[in-house]
Amino acid sequence: RRRAKMSSALAPQRIVALIPARGGSVSIPKKNIKPLAGRPLIDWVIQPALDSGIFTEVWVSTDDDTIAETAIRCGAKVHRRAAETATSTASTESAMVDFVSAHPDYNVLCLIQATSPLLTPSDFTGALRAMRKAGADSLVTAVRAHRFLWSVDASGIASAKNYDPTHRPRRQDWDGELIENGAFYFTTKAIMEGTGCRLGGKISLYEMEEHTLTELDSLVDWLIVSHMVEQYGYFPAKGPSSRLAALAAASSTAVSSNLFGRAPSRAVAAVALAAGLALLARRLA
């Protein structure tokens, strides 16, 4: 199993990554392993977690056999979560408690959301440094957005929540709002055991790039993010998740679709892959 060498500056604690990925997603069926730009969704968070070098272990918590198999192929370990933590009404915290009850050997737990495919290894290392510098007990990630917020009362009257409309600030004169993007969280064992919550005690914040304020709740979201990962997603230098492999897969898919106009058989797919690789070689020449 590949894992980047841990930086000596970040090494003292046992830091474990947890990616909840239940099988019963409603808005997009099997969302956690649905191909995004040629890779299963969870692979987009597993690879940067592995290559960050700060995690002793990277786990996927799931109740689904196919997700479990995919997670192992991507390089993660698998925790079989209890059925009651994998329902549509169960909280993420219940999955965290279920996991640490079975795997108590950790100092810091990192909850990673599978629906945040624009993560990079430097996000994890930067956040850990920020948490340690602040001497914090937990950490939340956020994005700075310059958006004016409003509310409307029962009578239909609107009021501004974060600015004075009579003195409308220019973007360059205003720090904006920090919005929790739900990408990942760090929680010390003391906080997890004491509160059962991802955030508590002294909380630090790691500010991420604006493009990481993404949602994957609909197929429209999926289409938008599938284009974003080409520019902002993380591609390992080598292996099946590398940019070269992604280009080859895209090329073979295009060739097979153009030649056959339908989903190819295994034999046809093999021919298409060879043609795709040849096409890729010409592109890169």
PDB file of C-alpha atoms in Angstrom:
ATOM      1  CA  ARG A   1       0.000   0.000   0.000  1.00  0.00           C
ATOM      2  CA  ARG A   2       1.458   3.351  -1.039  1.00  0.00           C
ATOM      3  CA  ARG A   3       1.971   6.047   1.536  1.00  0.00           C
ATOM      4  CA  ALA A   4       4.264   9.027   1.184  1.00  0.00           C
ATOM      5  CA  LYS A   5       7.071   9.363   3.699  1.00  0.00           C
ATOM      6  CA  MET A   6       5.929  11.358   6.710  1.00  0.00           C
ATOM      7  CA  SER A   7       7.562  14.722   7.253  1.00  0.00           C
ATOM      8  CA  SER A   8       9.629  14.714  10.438  1.00  0.00           C
ATOM      9  CA  ALA A   9       8.065  18.063  11.389  1.00  0.00           C
ATOM     10  CA  LEU A  10       4.587  16.522  11.341  1.00  0.00           C
ATOM     11  CA  ALA A  11       5.380  13.008  12.564  1.00  0.00           C
ATOM     12  CA  PRO A  12       4.981  12.846  16.393  1.00  0.00           C
ATOM     13  CA  GLN A  13       1.281  11.927  16.577  1.00  0.00           C
ATOM     14  CA  ARG A  14      -0.691   8.995  15.235  1.00  0.00           C
ATOM     15  CA  ILE A  15      -3.112  10.671  12.818  1.00  0.00           C
ATOM     16  CA  VAL A  16      -5.804   8.531  11.216  1.00  0.00           C
ATOM     17  CA  ALA A  17      -7.995   9.530   8.279  1.00  0.00           C
ATOM     18  CA  LEU A  18     -11.632   8.452   8.098  1.00  0.00           C
ATOM     19  CA  ILE A  19     -13.777   8.716   4.951  1.00  0.00           C
ATOM     20  CA  PRO A  20     -17.446   7.807   5.545  1.00  0.00           C
ATOM     21  CA  ALA A  21     -18.992   6.312   2.396  1.00  0.00           C
ATOM     22  CA  ARG A  22     -22.336   4.624   2.857  1.00  0.00           C
ATOM     23  CA  GLY A  23     -23.963   2.771  -0.013  1.00  0.00           C
ATOM     24  CA  GLY A  24     -27.450   4.256   0.161  1.00  0.00           C
ATOM     25  CA  SER A  25     -26.954   7.742  -1.259  1.00  0.00           C
ATOM     26  CA  VAL A  26     -30.302   9.058  -2.502  1.00  0.00           C
ATOM     27  CA  SER A  27     -29.656  12.083  -4.720  1.00  0.00           C
ATOM     28  CA  ILE A  28     -27.050  10.285  -6.848  1.00  0.00           C
ATOM     29  CA  PRO A  29     -27.129   6.463  -6.555  1.00  0.00           C
ATOM     30  CA  LYS A  30     -23.780   4.939  -5.520  1.00  0.00           C
ATOM     31  CA  LYS A  31     -22.403   8.467  -5.476  1.00  0.00           C
ATOM     32  CA  ASN A  32     -19.274   7.600  -3.493  1.00  0.00           C
ATOM     33  CA  ILE A  33     -17.920   5.342  -6.241  1.00  0.00           C
ATOM     34  CA  LYS A  34     -19.550   6.971  -9.251  1.00  0.00           C
ATOM     35  CA  PRO A  35     -16.828   7.715 -11.849  1.00  0.00           C
ATOM     36  CA  LEU A  36     -15.758  11.355 -11.824  1.00  0.00           C
ATOM     37  CA  ALA A  37     -13.461  12.163 -14.762  1.00  0.00           C
ATOM     38  CA  GLY A  38     -12.634   8.463 -15.016  1.00  0.00           C
ATOM     39  CA  ARG A  39     -11.992   7.793 -11.314  1.00  0.00           C
ATOM     40  CA  PRO A  40     -14.309   6.692  -8.479  1.00  0.00           C
ATOM     41  CA  LEU A  41     -15.321   9.683  -6.380  1.00  0.00           C
ATOM     42  CA  ILE A  42     -13.624   8.374  -3.230  1.00  0.00           C
ATOM     43  CA  ASP A  43     -10.325   8.029  -5.119  1.00  0.00           C
ATOM     44  CA  TRP A  44     -10.165  11.828  -5.443  1.00  0.00           C
ATOM     45  CA  VAL A  45      -9.844  12.104  -1.641  1.00  0.00           C
ATOM     46  CA  ILE A  46      -7.974   8.865  -0.913  1.00  0.00           C
ATOM     47  CA  GLN A  47      -4.995   9.714  -3.152  1.00  0.00           C
ATOM     48  CA  PRO A  48      -4.224  13.176  -1.684  1.00  0.00           C
ATOM     49  CA  ALA A  49      -4.670  11.760   1.819  1.00  0.00           C
ATOM     50  CA  LEU A  50      -2.166   8.972   1.122  1.00  0.00           C
ATOM     51  CA  ASP A  51       0.316  11.301  -0.546  1.00  0.00           C
ATOM     52  CA  SER A  52       0.129  13.974   2.166  1.00  0.00           C
ATOM     53  CA  GLY A  53       2.347  11.756   4.308  1.00  0.00           C
ATOM     54  CA  ILE A  54       0.719  12.808   7.590  1.00  0.00           C
ATOM     55  CA  PHE A  55      -1.624   9.853   8.059  1.00  0.00           C
ATOM     56  CA  THR A  56      -0.653   6.618   9.749  1.00  0.00           C
ATOM     57  CA  GLU A  57      -3.682   5.007   8.108  1.00  0.00           C
ATOM     58  CA  VAL A  58      -6.424   6.013   5.676  1.00  0.00           C
ATOM     59  CA  TRP A  59      -9.765   4.259   6.219  1.00  0.00           C
ATOM     60  CA  VAL A  60     -13.070   4.166   4.366  1.00  0.00           C
ATOM     61  CA  SER A  61     -16.068   3.394   6.568  1.00  0.00           C
ATOM     62  CA  THR A  62     -18.842   1.708   4.610  1.00  0.00           C
ATOM     63  CA  ASP A  63     -21.715  -0.748   4.684  1.00  0.00           C
ATOM     64  CA  ASP A  64     -21.440  -1.558   0.975  1.00  0.00           C
ATOM     65  CA  ASP A  65     -19.421  -4.415  -0.585  1.00  0.00           C
ATOM     66  CA  THR A  66     -18.719  -2.605  -3.858  1.00  0.00           C
ATOM     67  CA  ILE A  67     -17.554   0.533  -2.092  1.00  0.00           C
ATOM     68  CA  ALA A  68     -15.337  -1.596   0.146  1.00  0.00           C
ATOM     69  CA  GLU A  69     -13.725  -3.302  -2.848  1.00  0.00           C
ATOM     70  CA  THR A  70     -13.196   0.049  -4.577  1.00  0.00           C
ATOM     71  CA  ALA A  71     -11.651   1.591  -1.470  1.00  0.00           C
ATOM     72  CA  ILE A  72      -9.144  -1.264  -1.156  1.00  0.00           C
ATOM     73  CA  ARG A  73      -8.180  -0.939  -4.823  1.00  0.00           C
ATOM     74  CA  CYS A  74      -7.609   2.776  -4.250  1.00  0.00           C
ATOM     75  CA  GLY A  75      -5.206   2.015  -1.386  1.00  0.00           C
ATOM     76  CA  ALA A  76      -7.368   2.568   1.690  1.00  0.00           C
ATOM     77  CA  LYS A  77      -8.289   0.230   4.524  1.00  0.00           C
ATOM     78  CA  VAL A  78     -11.948  -0.625   5.120  1.00  0.00           C
ATOM     79  CA  HIS A  79     -14.030  -0.435   8.281  1.00  0.00           C
ATOM     80  CA  ARG A  80     -17.405  -2.178   8.137  1.00  0.00           C
ATOM     81  CA  ARG A  81     -19.691   0.336   9.794  1.00  0.00           C
ATOM     82  CA  ALA A  82     -22.712  -0.643  11.854  1.00  0.00           C
ATOM     83  CA  ALA A  83     -25.994  -0.640   9.922  1.00  0.00           C
ATOM     84  CA  GLU A  84     -27.586   1.979  12.185  1.00  0.00           C
ATOM     85  CA  THR A  85     -24.821   4.476  11.273  1.00  0.00           C
ATOM     86  CA  ALA A  86     -25.439   4.065   7.536  1.00  0.00           C
ATOM     87  CA  THR A  87     -29.066   5.159   7.257  1.00  0.00           C
ATOM     88  CA  SER A  88     -30.232   8.364   5.571  1.00  0.00           C
ATOM     89  CA  THR A  89     -31.019   9.850   8.990  1.00  0.00           C
ATOM     90  CA  ALA A  90     -27.811   8.828  10.802  1.00  0.00           C
ATOM     91  CA  SER A  91     -25.342  11.590  11.634  1.00  0.00           C
ATOM     92  CA  THR A  92     -21.743  11.619  10.475  1.00  0.00           C
ATOM     93  CA  GLU A  93     -20.758  11.763  14.139  1.00  0.00           C
ATOM     94  CA  SER A  94     -22.405   8.366  14.691  1.00  0.00           C
ATOM     95  CA  ALA A  95     -20.116   6.909  12.010  1.00  0.00           C
ATOM     96  CA  MET A  96     -17.106   8.556  13.677  1.00  0.00           C
ATOM     97  CA  VAL A  97     -18.009   7.111  17.092  1.00  0.00           C
ATOM     98  CA  ASP A  98     -18.584   3.698  15.504  1.00  0.00           C
ATOM     99  CA  PHE A  99     -15.135   3.847  13.899  1.00  0.00           C
ATOM    100  CA  VAL A 100     -13.110   4.988  16.921  1.00  0.00           C
ATOM    101  CA  SER A 101     -14.849   2.405  19.106  1.00  0.00           C
ATOM    102  CA  ALA A 102     -13.367  -0.278  16.835  1.00  0.00           C
ATOM    103  CA  HIS A 103     -10.047   1.520  16.188  1.00  0.00           C
ATOM    104  CA  PRO A 104      -9.089   3.466  19.338  1.00  0.00           C
ATOM    105  CA  ASP A 105      -5.367   3.686  18.528  1.00  0.00           C
ATOM    106  CA  TYR A 106      -5.081   7.295  17.348  1.00  0.00           C
ATOM    107  CA  ASN A 107      -4.136  10.743  18.625  1.00  0.00           C
ATOM    108  CA  VAL A 108      -5.922  12.810  15.986  1.00  0.00           C
ATOM    109  CA  LEU A 109      -8.819  11.751  13.772  1.00  0.00           C
ATOM    110  CA  CYS A 110      -9.276  13.412  10.384  1.00  0.00           C
ATOM    111  CA  LEU A 111     -12.793  13.209   8.997  1.00  0.00           C
ATOM    112  CA  ILE A 112     -12.661  13.576   5.193  1.00  0.00           C
ATOM    113  CA  GLN A 113     -15.802  14.070   3.122  1.00  0.00           C
ATOM    114  CA  ALA A 114     -15.836  11.958  -0.048  1.00  0.00           C
ATOM    115  CA  THR A 115     -17.817  14.729  -1.737  1.00  0.00           C
ATOM    116  CA  SER A 116     -14.818  17.094  -1.685  1.00  0.00           C
ATOM    117  CA  PRO A 117     -12.859  15.892  -4.736  1.00  0.00           C
ATOM    118  CA  LEU A 118     -10.696  19.011  -5.105  1.00  0.00           C
ATOM    119  CA  LEU A 119      -8.439  18.260  -2.139  1.00  0.00           C
ATOM    120  CA  THR A 120      -4.651  18.184  -2.471  1.00  0.00           C
ATOM    121  CA  PRO A 121      -1.936  16.771  -0.180  1.00  0.00           C
ATOM    122  CA  SER A 122      -0.891  20.306   0.763  1.00  0.00           C
ATOM    123  CA  ASP A 123      -4.358  20.993   2.157  1.00  0.00           C
ATOM    124  CA  PHE A 124      -3.846  18.300   4.786  1.00  0.00           C
ATOM    125  CA  THR A 125      -0.285  19.288   5.665  1.00  0.00           C
ATOM    126  CA  GLY A 126      -1.152  22.989   5.764  1.00  0.00           C
ATOM    127  CA  ALA A 127      -4.159  22.385   7.998  1.00  0.00           C
ATOM    128  CA  LEU A 128      -2.174  20.235  10.416  1.00  0.00           C
ATOM    129  CA  ARG A 129       0.489  22.936  10.716  1.00  0.00           C
ATOM    130  CA  ALA A 130      -2.222  25.541  11.368  1.00  0.00           C
ATOM    131  CA  MET A 131      -3.812  23.401  14.077  1.00  0.00           C
ATOM    132  CA  ARG A 132      -0.502  22.776  15.810  1.00  0.00           C
ATOM    133  CA  LYS A 133       0.547  26.412  15.569  1.00  0.00           C
ATOM    134  CA  ALA A 134      -2.702  27.458  17.257  1.00  0.00           C
ATOM    135  CA  GLY A 135      -2.429  24.712  19.868  1.00  0.00           C
ATOM    136  CA  ALA A 136      -5.983  23.783  18.946  1.00  0.00           C
ATOM    137  CA  ASP A 137      -8.090  20.764  19.861  1.00  0.00           C
ATOM    138  CA  SER A 138      -9.905  20.586  16.518  1.00  0.00           C
ATOM    139  CA  LEU A 139      -9.907  22.204  13.099  1.00  0.00           C
ATOM    140  CA  VAL A 140     -12.511  23.204  10.515  1.00  0.00           C
ATOM    141  CA  THR A 141     -11.888  24.063   6.852  1.00  0.00           C
ATOM    142  CA  ALA A 142     -13.517  27.083   5.271  1.00  0.00           C
ATOM    143  CA  VAL A 143     -13.589  29.252   2.159  1.00  0.00           C
ATOM    144  CA  ARG A 144     -13.657  33.048   2.104  1.00  0.00           C
ATOM    145  CA  ALA A 145     -16.574  34.299   0.027  1.00  0.00           C
ATOM    146  CA  HIS A 146     -17.584  37.857  -0.735  1.00  0.00           C
ATOM    147  CA  ARG A 147     -21.339  37.374  -0.612  1.00  0.00           C
ATOM    148  CA  PHE A 148     -23.989  39.628   0.880  1.00  0.00           C
ATOM    149  CA  LEU A 149     -26.403  37.683   3.083  1.00  0.00           C
ATOM    150  CA  TRP A 150     -30.072  38.508   3.603  1.00  0.00           C
ATOM    151  CA  SER A 151     -32.993  37.229   5.633  1.00  0.00           C
ATOM    152  CA  VAL A 152     -36.747  37.681   5.199  1.00  0.00           C
ATOM    153  CA  ASP A 153     -39.187  37.830   8.113  1.00  0.00           C
ATOM    154  CA  ALA A 154     -42.706  36.411   8.268  1.00  0.00           C
ATOM    155  CA  SER A 155     -44.203  39.597   6.814  1.00  0.00           C
ATOM    156  CA  GLY A 156     -41.921  39.457   3.773  1.00  0.00           C
ATOM    157  CA  ILE A 157     -39.604  42.266   4.850  1.00  0.00           C
ATOM    158  CA  ALA A 158     -35.941  41.682   3.988  1.00  0.00           C
ATOM    159  CA  SER A 159     -32.907  42.784   5.984  1.00  0.00           C
ATOM    160  CA  ALA A 160     -29.191  42.544   5.332  1.00  0.00           C
ATOM    161  CA  LYS A 161     -27.308  40.258   7.712  1.00  0.00           C
ATOM    162  CA  ASN A 162     -23.653  41.047   7.109  1.00  0.00           C
ATOM    163  CA  TYR A 163     -23.440  44.564   5.665  1.00  0.00           C
ATOM    164  CA  ASP A 164     -25.067  47.987   5.649  1.00  0.00           C
ATOM    165  CA  PRO A 165     -26.860  48.532   2.304  1.00  0.00           C
ATOM    166  CA  THR A 166     -26.464  52.295   2.685  1.00  0.00           C
ATOM    167  CA  HIS A 167     -22.690  51.845   2.797  1.00  0.00           C
ATOM    168  CA  ARG A 168     -22.157  48.995   0.354  1.00  0.00           C
ATOM    169  CA  PRO A 169     -18.506  47.908   0.616  1.00  0.00           C
ATOM    170  CA  ARG A 170     -16.300  47.231  -2.369  1.00  0.00           C
ATOM    171  CA  ARG A 171     -14.828  43.733  -2.592  1.00  0.00           C
ATOM    172  CA  GLN A 172     -11.297  45.034  -1.985  1.00  0.00           C
ATOM    173  CA  ASP A 173     -12.448  46.874   1.155  1.00  0.00           C
ATOM    174  CA  TRP A 174     -14.157  43.890   2.767  1.00  0.00           C
ATOM    175  CA  ASP A 175     -12.748  40.665   4.184  1.00  0.00           C
ATOM    176  CA  GLY A 176     -15.871  38.711   3.210  1.00  0.00           C
ATOM    177  CA  GLU A 177     -17.319  35.776   5.126  1.00  0.00           C
ATOM    178  CA  LEU A 178     -15.625  32.500   6.059  1.00  0.00           C
ATOM    179  CA  ILE A 179     -17.959  29.675   5.017  1.00  0.00           C
ATOM    180  CA  GLU A 180     -17.452  26.118   6.252  1.00  0.00           C
ATOM    181  CA  ASN A 181     -16.849  23.996   3.138  1.00  0.00           C
ATOM    182  CA  GLY A 182     -17.022  20.591   4.837  1.00  0.00           C
ATOM    183  CA  ALA A 183     -13.877  19.281   3.139  1.00  0.00           C
ATOM    184  CA  PHE A 184     -12.238  17.764   6.233  1.00  0.00           C
ATOM    185  CA  TYR A 185     -11.893  18.174   9.986  1.00  0.00           C
ATOM    186  CA  PHE A 186      -9.223  17.354  12.565  1.00  0.00           C
ATOM    187  CA  THR A 187     -10.314  16.187  16.024  1.00  0.00           C
ATOM    188  CA  THR A 188      -8.083  15.203  18.920  1.00  0.00           C
ATOM    189  CA  LYS A 189      -8.852  11.982  20.757  1.00  0.00           C
ATOM    190  CA  ALA A 190      -9.695  13.911  23.935  1.00  0.00           C
ATOM    191  CA  ILE A 191     -12.385  15.920  22.144  1.00  0.00           C
ATOM    192  CA  MET A 192     -13.758  12.896  20.296  1.00  0.00           C
ATOM    193  CA  GLU A 193     -14.007  10.853  23.470  1.00  0.00           C
ATOM    194  CA  GLY A 194     -15.334  13.722  25.558  1.00  0.00           C
ATOM    195  CA  THR A 195     -17.959  15.135  23.194  1.00  0.00           C
ATOM    196  CA  GLY A 196     -18.522  12.622  20.385  1.00  0.00           C
ATOM    197  CA  CYS A 197     -18.339  15.591  18.032  1.00  0.00           C
ATOM    198  CA  ARG A 198     -15.952  16.536  15.224  1.00  0.00           C
ATOM    199  CA  LEU A 199     -15.425  20.048  16.609  1.00  0.00           C
ATOM    200  CA  GLY A 200     -14.838  21.158  20.158  1.00  0.00           C
ATOM    201  CA  GLY A 201     -12.450  22.752  22.602  1.00  0.00           C
ATOM    202  CA  LYS A 202     -10.143  25.305  21.028  1.00  0.00           C
ATOM    203  CA  ILE A 203     -11.043  25.319  17.315  1.00  0.00           C
ATOM    204  CA  SER A 204      -8.653  26.465  14.585  1.00  0.00           C
ATOM    205  CA  LEU A 205      -9.566  27.194  10.968  1.00  0.00           C
ATOM    206  CA  TYR A 206      -7.782  26.389   7.740  1.00  0.00           C
ATOM    207  CA  GLU A 207      -8.744  28.638   4.844  1.00  0.00           C
ATOM    208  CA  MET A 208      -8.957  26.888   1.482  1.00  0.00           C
ATOM    209  CA  GLU A 209      -9.243  28.134  -2.096  1.00  0.00           C
ATOM    210  CA  GLU A 210     -12.620  29.415  -3.269  1.00  0.00           C
ATOM    211  CA  HIS A 211     -13.046  26.617  -5.818  1.00  0.00           C
ATOM    212  CA  THR A 212     -13.256  24.071  -2.985  1.00  0.00           C
ATOM    213  CA  LEU A 213     -16.673  25.435  -1.996  1.00  0.00           C
ATOM    214  CA  THR A 214     -18.365  22.731  -4.047  1.00  0.00           C
ATOM    215  CA  GLU A 215     -21.498  20.628  -3.656  1.00  0.00           C
ATOM    216  CA  LEU A 216     -22.218  17.228  -5.174  1.00  0.00           C
ATOM    217  CA  ASP A 217     -25.919  16.896  -4.506  1.00  0.00           C
ATOM    218  CA  SER A 218     -27.245  16.613  -8.057  1.00  0.00           C
ATOM    219  CA  LEU A 219     -26.201  15.484 -11.524  1.00  0.00           C
ATOM    220  CA  VAL A 220     -25.838  19.159 -12.498  1.00  0.00           C
ATOM    221  CA  ASP A 221     -23.315  19.575  -9.668  1.00  0.00           C
ATOM    222  CA  TRP A 222     -21.562  16.467 -10.941  1.00  0.00           C
ATOM    223  CA  LEU A 223     -21.216  17.880 -14.438  1.00  0.00           C
ATOM    224  CA  ILE A 224     -19.770  21.137 -13.119  1.00  0.00           C
ATOM    225  CA  VAL A 225     -17.261  19.463 -10.792  1.00  0.00           C
ATOM    226  CA  SER A 226     -16.206  16.944 -13.473  1.00  0.00           C
ATOM    227  CA  HIS A 227     -14.776  19.871 -15.436  1.00  0.00           C
ATOM    228  CA  MET A 228     -13.213  21.448 -12.335  1.00  0.00           C
ATOM    229  CA  VAL A 229     -11.194  18.368 -11.376  1.00  0.00           C
ATOM    230  CA  GLU A 230      -9.252  18.558 -14.616  1.00  0.00           C
ATOM    231  CA  GLN A 231      -7.758  21.850 -13.412  1.00  0.00           C
ATOM    232  CA  TYR A 232      -7.968  21.655  -9.625  1.00  0.00           C
ATOM    233  CA  GLY A 233      -8.104  17.926  -8.779  1.00  0.00           C
ATOM    234  CA  TYR A 234      -5.113  15.959  -7.510  1.00  0.00           C
ATOM    235  CA  PHE A 235      -3.376  13.500  -9.843  1.00  0.00           C
ATOM    236  CA  PRO A 236      -0.634  11.288  -8.338  1.00  0.00           C
ATOM    237  CA  ALA A 237       2.622  11.199 -10.288  1.00  0.00           C
ATOM    238  CA  LYS A 238       2.217   7.505 -11.112  1.00  0.00           C
ATOM    239  CA  GLY A 239      -0.360   4.732 -11.032  1.00  0.00           C
ATOM    240  CA  PRO A 240      -3.935   4.280 -12.245  1.00  0.00           C
ATOM    241  CA  SER A 241      -5.010   7.657 -10.810  1.00  0.00           C
ATOM    242  CA  SER A 242      -2.286   9.647 -12.575  1.00  0.00           C
ATOM    243  CA  ARG A 243      -3.079  12.300 -15.157  1.00  0.00           C
ATOM    244  CA  LEU A 244      -1.528  10.133 -17.878  1.00  0.00           C
ATOM    245  CA  ALA A 245      -3.848   7.239 -17.018  1.00  0.00           C
ATOM    246  CA  ALA A 246      -6.838   9.584 -16.934  1.00  0.00           C
ATOM    247  CA  LEU A 247      -5.974  10.908 -20.389  1.00  0.00           C
ATOM    248  CA  ALA A 248      -5.559   7.385 -21.700  1.00  0.00           C
ATOM    249  CA  ALA A 249      -8.943   6.364 -20.281  1.00  0.00           C
ATOM    250  CA  ALA A 250     -10.591   9.434 -21.765  1.00  0.00           C
ATOM    251  CA  SER A 251      -8.997   8.755 -25.143  1.00  0.00           C
ATOM    252  CA  SER A 252     -10.040   5.091 -25.175  1.00  0.00           C
ATOM    253  CA  THR A 253     -13.587   6.004 -24.182  1.00  0.00           C
ATOM    254  CA  ALA A 254     -13.798   8.562 -26.954  1.00  0.00           C
ATOM    255  CA  VAL A 255     -12.460   6.083 -29.512  1.00  0.00           C
ATOM    256  CA  SER A 256     -14.824   3.299 -28.440  1.00  0.00           C
ATOM    257  CA  SER A 257     -17.803   5.648 -28.473  1.00  0.00           C
ATOM    258  CA  ASN A 258     -16.936   6.978 -31.910  1.00  0.00           C
ATOM    259  CA  LEU A 259     -16.365   3.505 -33.344  1.00  0.00           C
ATOM    260  CA  PHE A 260     -19.246   1.621 -31.802  1.00  0.00           C
ATOM    261  CA  GLY A 261     -21.753   4.191 -30.517  1.00  0.00           C
ATOM    262  CA  ARG A 262     -22.558   2.102 -27.434  1.00  0.00           C
ATOM    263  CA  ALA A 263     -20.962   0.594 -24.345  1.00  0.00           C
ATOM    264  CA  PRO A 264     -18.160  -1.679 -25.617  1.00  0.00           C
ATOM    265  CA  SER A 265     -17.640  -5.335 -24.735  1.00  0.00           C
ATOM    266  CA  ARG A 266     -14.416  -6.321 -22.944  1.00  0.00           C
ATOM    267  CA  ALA A 267     -12.776  -7.267 -26.226  1.00  0.00           C
ATOM    268  CA  VAL A 268     -13.855  -4.053 -27.887  1.00  0.00           C
ATOM    269  CA  ALA A 269     -12.754  -2.056 -24.828  1.00  0.00           C
ATOM    270  CA  ALA A 270      -9.280  -3.609 -25.043  1.00  0.00           C
ATOM    271  CA  VAL A 271      -8.959  -2.615 -28.687  1.00  0.00           C
ATOM    272  CA  ALA A 272     -10.281   0.840 -27.869  1.00  0.00           C
ATOM    273  CA  LEU A 273      -7.784   1.231 -25.020  1.00  0.00           C
ATOM    274  CA  ALA A 274      -4.896   0.386 -27.327  1.00  0.00           C
ATOM    275  CA  ALA A 275      -6.180   2.894 -29.852  1.00  0.00           C
ATOM    276  CA  GLY A 276      -6.618   5.439 -27.099  1.00  0.00           C
ATOM    277  CA  LEU A 277      -3.053   5.001 -25.914  1.00  0.00           C
ATOM    278  CA  ALA A 278      -1.806   5.439 -29.463  1.00  0.00           C
ATOM    279  CA  LEU A 279      -3.881   8.595 -29.777  1.00  0.00           C
ATOM    280  CA  LEU A 280      -2.519   9.851 -26.458  1.00  0.00           C
ATOM    281  CA  ALA A 281       1.054   9.207 -27.572  1.00  0.00           C
ATOM    282  CA  ARG A 282       0.459  11.324 -30.675  1.00  0.00           C
ATOM    283  CA  ARG A 283      -1.027  14.113 -28.547  1.00  0.00           C
ATOM    284  CA  LEU A 284       1.973  14.144 -26.229  1.00  0.00           C
ATOM    285  CA  ALA A 285       4.567  13.856 -29.005  1.00  0.00           C
TER     286      ALA A 285
END
